[in-house]
């Protein structure tokens, strides 16, 4: 079976067509600037690449163009869209409405649209728009929602609750949901395979460090805690997100800056993090360059990021009563040896020691950076969220 994985943003739509027999992506690409002048689809397939500079006023036109690209000349990989067995949609937030991948029915679609938008106002409406577009263009093809938060559904109450009035949690669903679940699930399972043990036998901390960053404690194959919270604003500081901050400081800042509630949350999401601290950039490559040139605020931003990530690793080792494996993944985790070294530095007391030379290597698959005398395995594992979405879609069907 071939599964189309769709990840829709407000003005973007990324996709992969995955062959479930080989678990390889036959084609992939992304539409950018949907609804904005200058829209473009960059598509790959059959080892070739093609750029479609074509007006895409909405997501329906975008998905029509994707289907065209999948069947088009030298980059085409299918003859008809009926070869697509199902579509798996990435959805960021599920709240407590969905705890596992879910086949779309009119009722499911209604719940997605009426209940979950306020939990991820930037992401979920876009996913719903992508879903509607696919349903219109591919009637009769099963649609499945795969939620970023599903992997975190196994957290115990003591981990996901905030210290607020319990009745308010019940009434409003204010609790920790977590994010990047498909990535944490994938890399923790890959780590277990690499080590050659069953997931049930291992205590793993996974660090998904990218534009958004989250750290997860995976005990016996199950998530028992994660650093992101009610929304993806919580946890470590990120590219432009503040990470954890005292709620009273938020109210104080809002008052001083004359910001509304909504604008304060936008400020914390878009103007803070390493971009805010450095005053230079949200991109860690720019921070590395700045730090090399002696920019003290770039050095500070990187120090803060390493320090905060390290604290989560320690906290989760404590939460699990030990740690067997530490995994780095996503844009920063996979590509920045400096950050990996900075996070691990000082964690020798937990049995975590990396081979500094090996850490500088680059590899397509899993990179093992464990030092010879390290008790804990330290691995760099490229994430593959699309494959998890495709697997879960296929499994459900
Ligand atoms: P997203 O959360 O958008 O999926 P990614 O996981 O792709 O993000 O991570 C993107 C981030 O990865 C970039 O913003 C950049 O900070 C970081 N990154 C990518 N390559 C490198 C590199 N070679 N060194 C340091 N950081 C990098």
Tab-separated table of C-alpha atoms and ligand atoms in Angstrom:
chain	number	residue	atom	x	y	z
A	1	UNK	CA	0.000	0.000	0.000
A	2	UNK	CA	1.088	3.572	-0.689
A	3	UNK	CA	0.316	6.197	1.945
A	4	UNK	CA	0.348	9.922	1.349
A	5	UNK	CA	1.519	11.802	4.438
A	6	UNK	CA	0.356	15.410	4.603
A	7	UNK	CA	1.651	18.076	6.963
A	8	UNK	CA	-0.339	21.254	6.355
A	9	UNK	CA	0.649	24.665	7.699
A	10	UNK	CA	-1.299	27.891	7.315
A	11	UNK	CA	0.499	28.760	4.042
A	12	UNK	CA	2.420	25.551	3.410
A	13	UNK	CA	1.792	21.874	2.688
A	14	UNK	CA	4.550	19.280	2.980
A	15	UNK	CA	4.002	15.740	1.740
A	16	UNK	CA	5.622	12.352	1.261
A	17	UNK	CA	4.305	9.342	-0.608
A	18	UNK	CA	5.534	6.264	1.241
A	19	UNK	CA	5.543	2.687	-0.040
A	20	UNK	CA	4.677	0.580	3.013
A	21	UNK	CA	6.318	-2.551	1.649
A	22	UNK	CA	9.757	-0.943	1.615
A	23	UNK	CA	8.960	1.912	4.032
A	24	UNK	CA	10.750	4.227	1.585
A	25	UNK	CA	9.540	7.620	0.397
A	26	UNK	CA	8.749	7.374	-3.318
A	27	UNK	CA	8.197	11.106	-3.625
A	28	UNK	CA	8.289	14.144	-1.389
A	29	UNK	CA	7.963	17.888	-1.575
A	30	UNK	CA	6.309	20.986	-0.287
A	31	UNK	CA	4.040	23.816	-1.385
A	32	UNK	CA	4.979	27.232	-0.047
A	33	UNK	CA	3.188	30.581	-0.015
A	34	UNK	CA	-0.314	29.082	-0.397
A	35	UNK	CA	-2.763	31.991	-0.592
A	36	UNK	CA	0.126	34.431	-1.043
A	37	UNK	CA	1.478	35.722	-4.385
A	38	UNK	CA	4.506	33.744	-5.575
A	39	UNK	CA	3.334	30.281	-4.510
A	40	UNK	CA	5.603	27.422	-5.447
A	41	UNK	CA	5.733	23.601	-5.220
A	42	UNK	CA	9.142	21.969	-4.996
A	43	UNK	CA	8.683	18.278	-5.747
A	44	UNK	CA	11.024	15.273	-5.849
A	45	UNK	CA	10.410	11.824	-7.271
A	46	UNK	CA	12.240	9.169	-9.278
A	47	UNK	CA	15.548	10.794	-8.348
A	48	UNK	CA	14.507	14.007	-10.095
A	49	UNK	CA	13.351	17.387	-8.869
A	50	UNK	CA	10.863	19.835	-10.362
A	51	UNK	CA	9.731	23.296	-9.314
A	52	UNK	CA	6.174	24.375	-10.100
A	53	UNK	CA	5.735	28.144	-9.920
A	54	UNK	CA	1.980	28.204	-10.011
A	55	UNK	CA	-0.758	30.205	-8.342
A	56	UNK	CA	-2.127	28.332	-5.285
A	57	UNK	CA	-4.924	30.456	-3.819
A	58	UNK	CA	-5.860	27.743	-1.322
A	59	UNK	CA	-4.944	24.277	0.001
A	60	UNK	CA	-7.338	22.532	-2.397
A	61	UNK	CA	-5.424	23.858	-5.389
A	62	UNK	CA	-2.170	22.936	-3.612
A	63	UNK	CA	-3.186	19.289	-3.081
A	64	UNK	CA	-4.431	19.096	-6.694
A	65	UNK	CA	-0.997	20.239	-7.812
A	66	UNK	CA	0.697	17.686	-5.520
A	67	UNK	CA	-1.409	14.905	-7.076
A	68	UNK	CA	-0.468	16.209	-10.505
A	69	UNK	CA	3.241	16.174	-9.557
A	70	UNK	CA	2.930	12.583	-8.264
A	71	UNK	CA	1.778	11.545	-11.756
A	72	UNK	CA	3.871	13.977	-13.788
A	73	UNK	CA	6.456	12.956	-16.437
A	74	UNK	CA	9.978	12.435	-15.117
A	75	UNK	CA	9.200	12.923	-11.427
A	76	UNK	CA	5.907	10.982	-11.389
A	77	UNK	CA	5.744	7.793	-9.285
A	78	UNK	CA	2.109	6.719	-9.721
A	79	UNK	CA	-0.256	6.404	-12.680
A	80	UNK	CA	-3.452	7.314	-10.883
A	81	UNK	CA	-4.347	8.802	-7.523
A	82	UNK	CA	-6.327	5.618	-6.838
A	83	UNK	CA	-2.976	3.964	-6.088
A	84	UNK	CA	-2.936	6.005	-2.867
A	85	UNK	CA	-4.420	3.716	-0.201
A	86	UNK	CA	-4.903	6.391	2.450
A	87	UNK	CA	-3.816	9.825	3.589
A	88	UNK	CA	-2.189	10.324	6.999
A	89	UNK	CA	-2.511	13.858	8.336
A	90	UNK	CA	-0.149	15.276	10.917
A	91	UNK	CA	-2.087	17.059	13.649
A	92	UNK	CA	-0.257	18.863	16.451
A	93	UNK	CA	-2.776	18.929	19.285
A	94	UNK	CA	-5.434	16.418	20.301
A	95	UNK	CA	-6.323	17.598	23.785
A	96	UNK	CA	-8.043	14.740	25.592
A	97	UNK	CA	-10.388	14.245	22.630
A	98	UNK	CA	-8.106	11.818	20.789
A	99	UNK	CA	-5.437	9.592	22.334
A	100	UNK	CA	-4.535	7.566	19.254
A	101	UNK	CA	-4.539	7.757	15.449
A	102	UNK	CA	-8.113	8.183	14.305
A	103	UNK	CA	-9.970	7.450	11.076
A	104	UNK	CA	-11.791	10.572	9.898
A	105	UNK	CA	-15.581	10.478	10.092
A	106	UNK	CA	-17.887	13.518	9.998
A	107	UNK	CA	-17.985	13.375	13.816
A	108	UNK	CA	-14.180	13.235	14.123
A	109	UNK	CA	-13.853	16.167	11.749
A	110	UNK	CA	-16.390	18.128	13.815
A	111	UNK	CA	-14.481	17.454	17.052
A	112	UNK	CA	-11.189	18.443	15.421
A	113	UNK	CA	-12.664	21.723	14.218
A	114	UNK	CA	-14.844	22.625	17.171
A	115	UNK	CA	-12.762	21.475	20.130
A	116	UNK	CA	-9.051	21.430	19.319
A	117	UNK	CA	-8.324	24.694	17.504
A	118	UNK	CA	-7.867	26.679	20.698
A	119	UNK	CA	-5.246	24.166	21.887
A	120	UNK	CA	-2.981	24.882	18.897
A	121	UNK	CA	-4.321	27.993	17.183
A	122	UNK	CA	-1.422	28.193	14.729
A	123	UNK	CA	-1.313	24.512	13.764
A	124	UNK	CA	-4.658	22.715	14.090
A	125	UNK	CA	-6.750	25.018	11.848
A	126	UNK	CA	-4.127	24.515	9.123
A	127	UNK	CA	-4.302	20.720	9.534
A	128	UNK	CA	-8.106	20.879	9.289
A	129	UNK	CA	-7.839	22.969	6.115
A	130	UNK	CA	-5.431	20.402	4.641
A	131	UNK	CA	-7.842	17.616	5.594
A	132	UNK	CA	-10.823	19.353	3.959
A	133	UNK	CA	-8.806	19.947	0.800
A	134	UNK	CA	-7.774	16.268	0.574
A	135	UNK	CA	-11.337	15.074	1.234
A	136	UNK	CA	-12.608	17.259	-1.610
A	137	UNK	CA	-9.921	16.255	-4.071
A	138	UNK	CA	-9.712	12.551	-3.087
A	139	UNK	CA	-13.262	11.502	-2.195
A	140	UNK	CA	-13.433	7.888	-1.042
A	141	UNK	CA	-9.785	7.711	0.067
A	142	UNK	CA	-9.550	6.977	3.821
A	143	UNK	CA	-8.173	9.881	5.851
A	144	UNK	CA	-6.401	9.303	9.163
A	145	UNK	CA	-5.399	11.878	11.780
A	146	UNK	CA	-2.101	11.175	13.531
A	147	UNK	CA	-1.494	13.391	16.531
A	148	UNK	CA	1.864	14.692	17.747
A	149	UNK	CA	0.595	14.336	21.286
A	150	UNK	CA	-0.543	10.655	21.103
A	151	UNK	CA	2.795	9.212	22.245
A	152	UNK	CA	2.515	11.329	25.389
A	153	UNK	CA	-0.923	9.941	26.293
A	154	UNK	CA	0.776	7.383	28.567
A	155	UNK	CA	2.051	10.060	30.982
A	156	UNK	CA	0.738	9.461	34.490
A	157	UNK	CA	-1.488	12.066	36.104
A	158	UNK	CA	1.306	13.182	38.448
A	159	UNK	CA	3.401	14.130	35.399
A	160	UNK	CA	0.805	15.828	33.238
A	161	UNK	CA	-1.085	17.833	35.826
A	162	UNK	CA	-0.238	21.416	36.725
A	163	UNK	CA	-0.614	22.504	40.312
A	164	UNK	CA	-3.914	24.259	39.677
A	165	UNK	CA	-7.433	23.730	41.006
A	166	UNK	CA	-8.284	20.142	39.964
A	167	UNK	CA	-11.823	21.206	39.027
A	168	UNK	CA	-10.379	23.713	36.564
A	169	UNK	CA	-8.270	20.977	34.988
A	170	UNK	CA	-11.423	18.870	34.608
A	171	UNK	CA	-13.503	21.768	33.317
A	172	UNK	CA	-11.038	23.290	30.865
A	173	UNK	CA	-8.578	20.485	30.101
A	174	UNK	CA	-5.616	22.606	31.227
A	175	UNK	CA	-2.763	20.102	31.584
A	176	UNK	CA	0.431	19.033	29.888
A	177	UNK	CA	-0.099	17.382	26.483
A	178	UNK	CA	3.415	17.477	24.986
A	179	UNK	CA	4.465	17.621	21.338
A	180	UNK	CA	6.837	16.016	18.786
A	181	UNK	CA	5.411	12.661	19.955
A	182	UNK	CA	5.875	10.911	16.613
A	183	UNK	CA	9.547	11.888	16.621
A	184	UNK	CA	10.161	10.773	20.226
A	185	UNK	CA	8.366	7.509	19.465
A	186	UNK	CA	10.413	6.849	16.338
A	187	UNK	CA	13.872	7.618	17.740
A	188	UNK	CA	13.312	5.775	21.023
A	189	UNK	CA	12.213	2.652	19.106
A	190	UNK	CA	15.194	2.985	16.748
A	191	UNK	CA	17.520	3.325	19.760
A	192	UNK	CA	16.180	0.104	21.283
A	193	UNK	CA	16.642	-1.700	17.950
A	194	UNK	CA	20.207	-0.384	17.682
A	195	UNK	CA	21.074	-1.438	21.231
A	196	UNK	CA	19.512	-4.820	20.570
A	197	UNK	CA	17.119	-4.824	23.509
A	198	UNK	CA	13.362	-4.692	23.853
A	199	UNK	CA	11.987	-1.153	24.482
A	200	UNK	CA	10.480	-2.566	27.724
A	201	UNK	CA	14.008	-3.085	29.084
A	202	UNK	CA	15.270	0.450	28.524
A	203	UNK	CA	15.154	3.899	30.107
A	204	UNK	CA	15.736	6.429	27.335
A	205	UNK	CA	15.835	10.231	27.263
A	206	UNK	CA	15.134	11.606	23.788
A	207	UNK	CA	16.123	15.186	22.911
A	208	UNK	CA	14.264	16.495	19.853
A	209	UNK	CA	16.177	19.734	19.318
A	210	UNK	CA	15.018	21.767	16.327
A	211	UNK	CA	13.207	25.020	15.739
A	212	UNK	CA	10.953	23.764	18.473
A	213	UNK	CA	12.657	21.585	21.077
A	214	UNK	CA	11.344	19.025	23.514
A	215	UNK	CA	12.839	16.374	25.753
A	216	UNK	CA	11.014	13.161	26.672
A	217	UNK	CA	11.512	10.413	29.254
A	218	UNK	CA	10.723	7.033	27.662
A	219	UNK	CA	10.567	4.283	30.275
A	220	UNK	CA	9.967	0.774	28.976
A	221	UNK	CA	8.901	2.105	25.572
A	222	UNK	CA	6.327	4.486	27.040
A	223	UNK	CA	6.457	8.241	27.539
A	224	UNK	CA	6.309	9.039	31.243
A	225	UNK	CA	7.108	12.760	31.018
A	226	UNK	CA	7.907	15.415	28.447
A	227	UNK	CA	9.098	19.009	28.521
A	228	UNK	CA	6.431	20.667	26.387
A	229	UNK	CA	3.177	21.470	28.087
A	230	UNK	CA	-0.356	22.654	27.425
A	231	UNK	CA	1.122	24.110	24.223
A	232	UNK	CA	4.535	23.838	22.517
A	233	UNK	CA	5.658	27.020	24.292
A	234	UNK	CA	6.830	25.192	27.413
A	235	UNK	CA	10.067	23.437	28.343
A	236	UNK	CA	13.496	24.566	27.184
A	237	UNK	CA	13.932	27.903	25.439
A	238	UNK	CA	13.818	27.503	21.660
A	239	UNK	CA	14.503	29.424	18.453
A	240	UNK	CA	11.976	32.144	19.224
A	241	UNK	CA	9.982	30.615	22.121
A	242	UNK	CA	10.717	31.487	25.724
A	243	UNK	CA	10.226	28.000	27.171
A	244	UNK	CA	9.204	27.779	30.839
A	245	UNK	CA	8.652	31.118	32.570
A	246	UNK	CA	6.998	32.203	35.821
A	247	UNK	CA	3.358	33.110	35.038
A	248	UNK	CA	3.664	36.211	37.251
A	249	UNK	CA	6.547	37.462	35.115
A	250	UNK	CA	4.290	37.082	32.073
A	251	UNK	CA	1.575	39.273	33.616
A	252	UNK	CA	4.249	41.788	34.716
A	253	UNK	CA	5.746	41.928	31.200
A	254	UNK	CA	2.311	42.349	29.613
A	255	UNK	CA	1.552	45.299	31.891
A	256	UNK	CA	4.946	46.969	31.355
A	257	UNK	CA	4.817	46.509	27.577
A	258	UNK	CA	1.091	47.347	27.301
A	259	UNK	CA	0.313	44.070	25.558
A	260	UNK	CA	-3.001	42.200	25.424
A	261	UNK	CA	-3.170	38.553	26.565
A	262	UNK	CA	-3.019	37.327	22.976
A	263	UNK	CA	-0.147	39.663	22.043
A	264	UNK	CA	1.808	38.573	25.120
A	265	UNK	CA	1.544	34.928	24.072
A	266	UNK	CA	2.605	35.899	20.538
A	267	UNK	CA	5.582	37.777	22.043
A	268	UNK	CA	6.591	34.701	24.073
A	269	UNK	CA	6.252	32.486	20.978
A	270	UNK	CA	7.894	34.713	18.376
A	271	UNK	CA	10.237	37.238	19.978
A	272	UNK	CA	11.970	35.314	22.725
A	273	UNK	CA	14.143	32.188	23.010
A	274	UNK	CA	17.688	32.230	21.662
A	275	UNK	CA	16.654	34.919	19.139
A	276	UNK	CA	15.610	37.209	21.990
A	277	UNK	CA	18.676	36.490	24.141
A	278	UNK	CA	21.219	36.779	21.311
A	279	UNK	CA	19.514	39.613	19.428
A	280	UNK	CA	21.026	37.912	16.373
A	281	UNK	CA	18.997	34.938	15.129
A	282	UNK	CA	16.825	31.955	15.972
A	283	UNK	CA	19.040	29.730	13.816
A	284	UNK	CA	21.732	27.877	15.741
A	285	UNK	CA	24.118	28.084	12.784
A	286	UNK	CA	24.047	31.885	13.082
A	287	UNK	CA	24.565	31.627	16.847
A	288	UNK	CA	27.559	29.336	16.335
A	289	UNK	CA	29.036	31.837	13.865
A	290	UNK	CA	28.318	34.750	16.234
A	291	UNK	CA	29.884	32.902	19.181
A	292	UNK	CA	32.997	32.160	17.101
A	293	UNK	CA	33.280	35.883	16.366
A	294	UNK	CA	33.122	36.673	20.073
A	295	UNK	CA	29.489	37.809	20.296
A	296	UNK	CA	28.811	37.409	24.040
A	297	UNK	CA	25.043	37.242	23.707
A	298	UNK	CA	25.335	34.412	21.180
A	299	UNK	CA	27.574	32.589	23.658
A	300	UNK	CA	25.022	33.256	26.417
A	301	UNK	CA	22.083	32.000	24.291
A	302	UNK	CA	23.926	28.751	23.517
A	303	UNK	CA	24.981	28.340	27.173
A	304	UNK	CA	21.391	28.797	28.331
A	305	UNK	CA	20.084	26.295	25.792
A	306	UNK	CA	22.655	23.665	26.765
A	307	UNK	CA	22.076	24.259	30.477
A	308	UNK	CA	18.300	23.982	30.243
A	309	UNK	CA	18.453	20.851	28.075
A	310	UNK	CA	20.984	19.260	30.447
A	311	UNK	CA	18.660	19.921	33.402
A	312	UNK	CA	15.827	18.040	31.688
A	313	UNK	CA	18.122	15.068	31.001
A	314	UNK	CA	19.019	14.969	34.705
A	315	UNK	CA	15.420	15.432	35.803
A	316	UNK	CA	14.198	12.615	33.569
A	317	UNK	CA	16.972	10.264	34.682
A	318	UNK	CA	15.718	10.956	38.222
A	319	UNK	CA	12.067	10.479	37.176
A	320	UNK	CA	12.885	7.053	35.680
A	321	UNK	CA	15.329	6.041	38.404
A	322	UNK	CA	18.127	5.703	35.845
A	323	UNK	CA	19.079	6.157	32.230
A	324	UNK	CA	20.408	3.649	29.683
A	325	UNK	CA	20.421	5.755	26.554
A	326	UNK	CA	20.421	9.411	25.513
A	327	UNK	CA	19.247	10.262	21.998
A	328	UNK	CA	19.718	13.463	19.988
A	329	UNK	CA	17.516	14.180	16.995
A	330	UNK	CA	16.014	16.936	14.727
A	331	UNK	CA	17.769	19.892	13.060
A	332	UNK	CA	20.030	20.849	15.962
A	333	UNK	CA	20.316	17.421	17.608
A	334	UNK	CA	21.355	15.800	14.329
A	335	UNK	CA	23.628	18.560	13.036
A	336	UNK	CA	25.254	20.394	15.928
A	337	UNK	CA	28.156	18.585	17.636
A	338	UNK	CA	28.671	21.700	19.820
A	339	UNK	CA	25.218	21.447	21.311
A	340	UNK	CA	25.543	17.696	21.879
A	341	UNK	CA	28.856	18.212	23.632
A	342	UNK	CA	27.485	21.170	25.618
A	343	UNK	CA	24.470	19.172	26.818
A	344	UNK	CA	26.509	16.108	27.802
A	345	UNK	CA	29.293	18.083	29.467
A	346	UNK	CA	28.997	17.569	33.235
A	347	UNK	CA	26.665	14.552	32.988
A	348	UNK	CA	29.514	12.076	33.589
A	349	UNK	CA	28.119	11.503	37.107
A	350	UNK	CA	25.103	9.856	35.422
A	351	UNK	CA	27.387	7.614	33.378
A	352	UNK	CA	27.033	9.758	30.227
A	353	UNK	CA	30.273	10.274	28.343
A	354	UNK	CA	30.674	11.002	24.646
A	355	UNK	CA	33.536	10.262	22.265
A	356	UNK	CA	34.428	13.821	21.213
A	357	UNK	CA	36.019	12.781	17.920
A	358	UNK	CA	33.138	10.533	16.956
A	359	UNK	CA	30.771	13.378	17.871
A	360	UNK	CA	32.253	15.455	15.029
A	361	UNK	CA	31.446	12.759	12.441
A	362	UNK	CA	28.546	12.888	10.022
A	363	UNK	CA	26.563	9.839	8.990
A	364	UNK	CA	23.326	9.127	7.155
A	365	UNK	CA	21.984	6.609	9.635
A	366	UNK	CA	22.532	6.286	13.383
A	367	UNK	CA	25.727	7.891	14.699
A	368	UNK	CA	26.969	6.272	17.915
A	369	UNK	CA	28.919	8.897	19.901
A	370	UNK	CA	29.242	6.837	23.091
A	371	UNK	CA	32.709	6.944	24.686
A	372	UNK	CA	34.306	3.547	25.379
A	373	UNK	CA	33.987	4.011	29.159
A	374	UNK	CA	30.447	5.434	29.085
A	375	UNK	CA	27.772	3.436	30.917
A	376	UNK	CA	24.999	5.155	28.960
A	377	UNK	CA	24.642	4.842	25.173
A	378	UNK	CA	24.595	8.242	23.445
A	379	UNK	CA	23.128	8.169	19.937
A	380	UNK	CA	22.356	10.627	17.149
A	381	UNK	CA	19.311	9.321	15.283
A	382	UNK	CA	17.758	11.065	12.270
A	383	UNK	CA	14.067	11.417	12.956
A	384	UNK	CA	11.385	10.323	10.488
A	385	UNK	CA	8.010	11.626	11.580
A	386	UNK	CA	6.465	10.961	8.163
A	387	UNK	CA	7.258	7.250	8.398
A	388	UNK	CA	5.585	7.019	11.822
A	389	UNK	CA	2.484	8.771	10.440
A	390	UNK	CA	2.436	6.386	7.457
A	391	UNK	CA	2.908	3.322	9.695
A	392	UNK	CA	0.129	4.360	12.057
A	393	UNK	CA	-2.189	5.140	9.146
A	394	UNK	CA	-1.518	1.732	7.589
A	395	UNK	CA	-1.912	-0.045	10.943
A	396	UNK	CA	-5.258	1.600	11.590
A	397	UNK	CA	-6.594	0.500	8.219
B	1	LIG	P1	11.524	22.218	12.732
B	1	LIG	O1	11.185	22.278	14.177
B	1	LIG	O2	11.113	23.446	11.966
B	1	LIG	O3	11.184	20.910	12.068
B	1	LIG	P2	14.261	21.351	12.390
B	1	LIG	O4	14.219	20.134	13.214
B	1	LIG	O5	14.391	21.208	10.921
B	1	LIG	O6	13.095	22.337	12.745
B	1	LIG	O7	15.483	22.233	12.927
B	1	LIG	C1	15.780	23.448	12.320
B	1	LIG	C2	16.914	24.083	13.091
B	1	LIG	O8	18.052	23.214	13.098
B	1	LIG	C3	17.431	25.371	12.444
B	1	LIG	O9	16.692	26.470	12.860
B	1	LIG	C4	18.843	25.414	12.964
B	1	LIG	O10	18.837	26.164	14.168
B	1	LIG	C5	19.221	24.002	13.293
B	1	LIG	N1	20.310	23.498	12.470
B	1	LIG	C6	20.253	22.948	11.245
B	1	LIG	N2	21.500	22.626	10.803
B	1	LIG	C7	22.375	22.985	11.786
B	1	LIG	C8	23.794	22.912	11.958
B	1	LIG	N3	24.586	22.397	11.026
B	1	LIG	N4	24.308	23.379	13.105
B	1	LIG	C9	23.521	23.902	14.064
B	1	LIG	N5	22.182	23.985	13.970
B	1	LIG	C10	21.613	23.544	12.848
